[in-house]
PDB file of C-alpha atoms in Angstrom:
ATOM      1  CA  UNK C   1     -26.748  20.341 -32.699  1.00 67.00           C
ATOM      2  CA  UNK C   2     -26.897  21.180 -28.992  1.00 71.00           C
ATOM      3  CA  UNK C   3     -28.022  17.634 -28.171  1.00 71.00           C
ATOM      4  CA  UNK C   4     -25.039  16.224 -30.076  1.00 69.00           C
ATOM      5  CA  UNK C   5     -22.624  18.428 -28.114  1.00 74.00           C
ATOM      6  CA  UNK C   6     -24.229  17.364 -24.824  1.00 74.00           C
ATOM      7  CA  UNK C   7     -23.864  13.685 -25.768  1.00 75.00           C
ATOM      8  CA  UNK C   8     -20.192  14.207 -26.582  1.00 80.00           C
ATOM      9  CA  UNK C   9     -19.659  16.028 -23.287  1.00 80.00           C
ATOM     10  CA  UNK C  10     -21.409  13.214 -21.417  1.00 84.00           C
ATOM     11  CA  UNK C  11     -19.188  10.611 -23.096  1.00 81.00           C
ATOM     12  CA  UNK C  12     -16.070  12.576 -22.180  1.00 83.00           C
ATOM     13  CA  UNK C  13     -17.169  12.878 -18.548  1.00 82.00           C
ATOM     14  CA  UNK C  14     -18.005   9.163 -18.295  1.00 78.00           C
ATOM     15  CA  UNK C  15     -14.705   8.188 -19.905  1.00 75.00           C
ATOM     16  CA  UNK C  16     -12.807  10.458 -17.488  1.00 79.00           C
ATOM     17  CA  UNK C  17     -14.594   8.959 -14.470  1.00 73.00           C
ATOM     18  CA  UNK C  18     -13.946   5.413 -15.683  1.00 70.00           C
ATOM     19  CA  UNK C  19     -10.282   6.199 -16.289  1.00 71.00           C
ATOM     20  CA  UNK C  20     -10.038   7.708 -12.802  1.00 68.00           C
ATOM     21  CA  UNK C  21     -11.493   4.587 -11.199  1.00 61.00           C
ATOM     22  CA  UNK C  22      -9.134   2.322 -13.100  1.00 61.00           C
ATOM     23  CA  UNK C  23      -6.045   4.306 -12.175  1.00 62.00           C
ATOM     24  CA  UNK C  24      -7.057   4.765  -8.542  1.00 58.00           C
ATOM     25  CA  UNK C  25      -7.063   1.019  -7.989  1.00 58.00           C
ATOM     26  CA  UNK C  26      -3.613   0.608  -9.454  1.00 59.00           C
ATOM     27  CA  UNK C  27      -2.105   3.507  -7.567  1.00 69.00           C
ATOM     28  CA  UNK C  28      -3.228   2.873  -3.982  1.00 77.00           C
ATOM     29  CA  UNK C  29      -0.412   2.015  -1.612  1.00 79.00           C
ATOM     30  CA  UNK C  30      -1.075   1.906   2.114  1.00 79.00           C
ATOM     31  CA  UNK C  31       1.041   4.133   4.322  1.00 80.00           C
ATOM     32  CA  UNK C  32       2.233   1.889   7.133  1.00 80.00           C
ATOM     33  CA  UNK C  33       3.855   3.052  10.361  1.00 74.00           C
ATOM     34  CA  UNK C  34       6.592   0.436  10.669  1.00 71.00           C
ATOM     35  CA  UNK C  35       7.741   1.623  14.101  1.00 69.00           C
ATOM     36  CA  UNK C  36       4.326   1.477  15.711  1.00 59.00           C
ATOM     37  CA  UNK C  37       2.014  -1.367  16.585  1.00 57.00           C
ATOM     38  CA  UNK C  38      -1.673  -1.706  15.978  1.00 53.00           C
ATOM     39  CA  UNK C  39      -2.379  -2.476  19.623  1.00 57.00           C
ATOM     40  CA  UNK C  40      -3.492  -5.994  18.799  1.00 57.00           C
ATOM     41  CA  UNK C  41      -0.084  -7.634  18.961  1.00 58.00           C
ATOM     42  CA  UNK C  42       2.667  -7.492  21.572  1.00 65.00           C
ATOM     43  CA  UNK C  43       5.465  -7.517  19.021  1.00 67.00           C
ATOM     44  CA  UNK C  44       6.382  -5.469  15.976  1.00 64.00           C
ATOM     45  CA  UNK C  45       5.126  -6.877  12.642  1.00 63.00           C
ATOM     46  CA  UNK C  46       7.311  -4.702  10.387  1.00 70.00           C
ATOM     47  CA  UNK C  47       9.620  -7.607   9.562  1.00 76.00           C
ATOM     48  CA  UNK C  48       6.772  -9.209   7.587  1.00 83.00           C
ATOM     49  CA  UNK C  49       5.689  -6.057   5.757  1.00 87.00           C
ATOM     50  CA  UNK C  50       6.974  -6.953   2.258  1.00 88.00           C
ATOM     51  CA  UNK C  51       5.220 -10.300   2.279  1.00 91.00           C
ATOM     52  CA  UNK C  52       2.023  -8.811   3.721  1.00 92.00           C
ATOM     53  CA  UNK C  53       1.947  -5.991   1.137  1.00 92.00           C
ATOM     54  CA  UNK C  54       2.195  -8.517  -1.703  1.00 93.00           C
ATOM     55  CA  UNK C  55      -0.433 -10.850  -0.260  1.00 94.00           C
ATOM     56  CA  UNK C  56      -2.909  -8.082   0.546  1.00 93.00           C
ATOM     57  CA  UNK C  57      -2.473  -6.423  -2.846  1.00 92.00           C
ATOM     58  CA  UNK C  58      -3.093  -9.727  -4.642  1.00 93.00           C
ATOM     59  CA  UNK C  59      -6.097 -10.500  -2.439  1.00 93.00           C
ATOM     60  CA  UNK C  60      -7.618  -7.071  -3.154  1.00 92.00           C
ATOM     61  CA  UNK C  61      -7.079  -7.476  -6.919  1.00 91.00           C
ATOM     62  CA  UNK C  62      -8.666 -10.920  -6.979  1.00 92.00           C
ATOM     63  CA  UNK C  63     -11.748  -9.848  -5.036  1.00 91.00           C
ATOM     64  CA  UNK C  64     -12.706  -6.636  -6.844  1.00 89.00           C
ATOM     65  CA  UNK C  65     -13.922  -5.566 -10.254  1.00 87.00           C
ATOM     66  CA  UNK C  66     -14.585  -2.239 -11.932  1.00 84.00           C
ATOM     67  CA  UNK C  67     -18.299  -2.404 -11.192  1.00 86.00           C
ATOM     68  CA  UNK C  68     -17.807  -3.413  -7.571  1.00 85.00           C
ATOM     69  CA  UNK C  69     -15.329  -0.564  -7.092  1.00 83.00           C
ATOM     70  CA  UNK C  70     -17.744   1.963  -8.596  1.00 83.00           C
ATOM     71  CA  UNK C  71     -20.743   0.798  -6.561  1.00 86.00           C
ATOM     72  CA  UNK C  72     -18.657   0.628  -3.374  1.00 87.00           C
ATOM     73  CA  UNK C  73     -17.277   4.127  -4.039  1.00 84.00           C
ATOM     74  CA  UNK C  74     -20.780   5.539  -4.525  1.00 86.00           C
ATOM     75  CA  UNK C  75     -21.938   4.105  -1.179  1.00 89.00           C
ATOM     76  CA  UNK C  76     -18.747   4.754   0.794  1.00 85.00           C
ATOM     77  CA  UNK C  77     -18.830   7.699   3.214  1.00 85.00           C
ATOM     78  CA  UNK C  78     -15.049   8.076   2.800  1.00 84.00           C
ATOM     79  CA  UNK C  79     -15.153   7.873  -1.033  1.00 80.00           C
ATOM     80  CA  UNK C  80     -12.792   4.906  -1.192  1.00 86.00           C
ATOM     81  CA  UNK C  81     -12.910   1.986  -3.588  1.00 87.00           C
ATOM     82  CA  UNK C  82     -13.511  -1.589  -2.551  1.00 90.00           C
ATOM     83  CA  UNK C  83      -9.920  -2.371  -3.576  1.00 91.00           C
ATOM     84  CA  UNK C  84      -8.569   0.193  -1.092  1.00 91.00           C
ATOM     85  CA  UNK C  85     -10.894  -1.045   1.640  1.00 92.00           C
ATOM     86  CA  UNK C  86      -9.844  -4.692   1.253  1.00 93.00           C
ATOM     87  CA  UNK C  87      -6.163  -3.776   0.997  1.00 93.00           C
ATOM     88  CA  UNK C  88      -6.315  -1.604   4.151  1.00 92.00           C
ATOM     89  CA  UNK C  89      -8.318  -4.120   6.214  1.00 92.00           C
ATOM     90  CA  UNK C  90      -5.966  -6.925   5.205  1.00 93.00           C
ATOM     91  CA  UNK C  91      -2.918  -4.957   6.370  1.00 91.00           C
ATOM     92  CA  UNK C  92      -4.599  -3.959   9.645  1.00 89.00           C
ATOM     93  CA  UNK C  93      -5.708  -7.532  10.325  1.00 88.00           C
ATOM     94  CA  UNK C  94      -2.129  -8.698   9.785  1.00 87.00           C
ATOM     95  CA  UNK C  95      -1.066  -6.389  12.609  1.00 84.00           C
ATOM     96  CA  UNK C  96       0.229  -3.321  10.739  1.00 85.00           C
ATOM     97  CA  UNK C  97      -0.600   0.257  11.681  1.00 84.00           C
ATOM     98  CA  UNK C  98      -2.058   1.734   8.451  1.00 88.00           C
ATOM     99  CA  UNK C  99      -2.238   5.527   8.453  1.00 88.00           C
ATOM    100  CA  UNK C 100      -4.243   6.197   5.246  1.00 83.00           C
TER     101      UNK C 100
END
């Protein structure tokens, strides 16, 4: 009886973790300082922000999976998913100052 309860508890915990990973990928939105510059470019890149957000989001979606996000999260010192990492790096490399 105790073993059955432990198995049910384990299933609930695993389901909750999986649900958390799935929703964290869909909810990440980089916080971009549109007035500042990254230091790489001489001019402000805020005029291209809408296009860059769409491109980086699509690129991050296409290059991640649930398993890659979980394994990346387990190894990440900042506890971020691979989706967040790709999204953030893409925005920074396009010249935006990402704060989160």
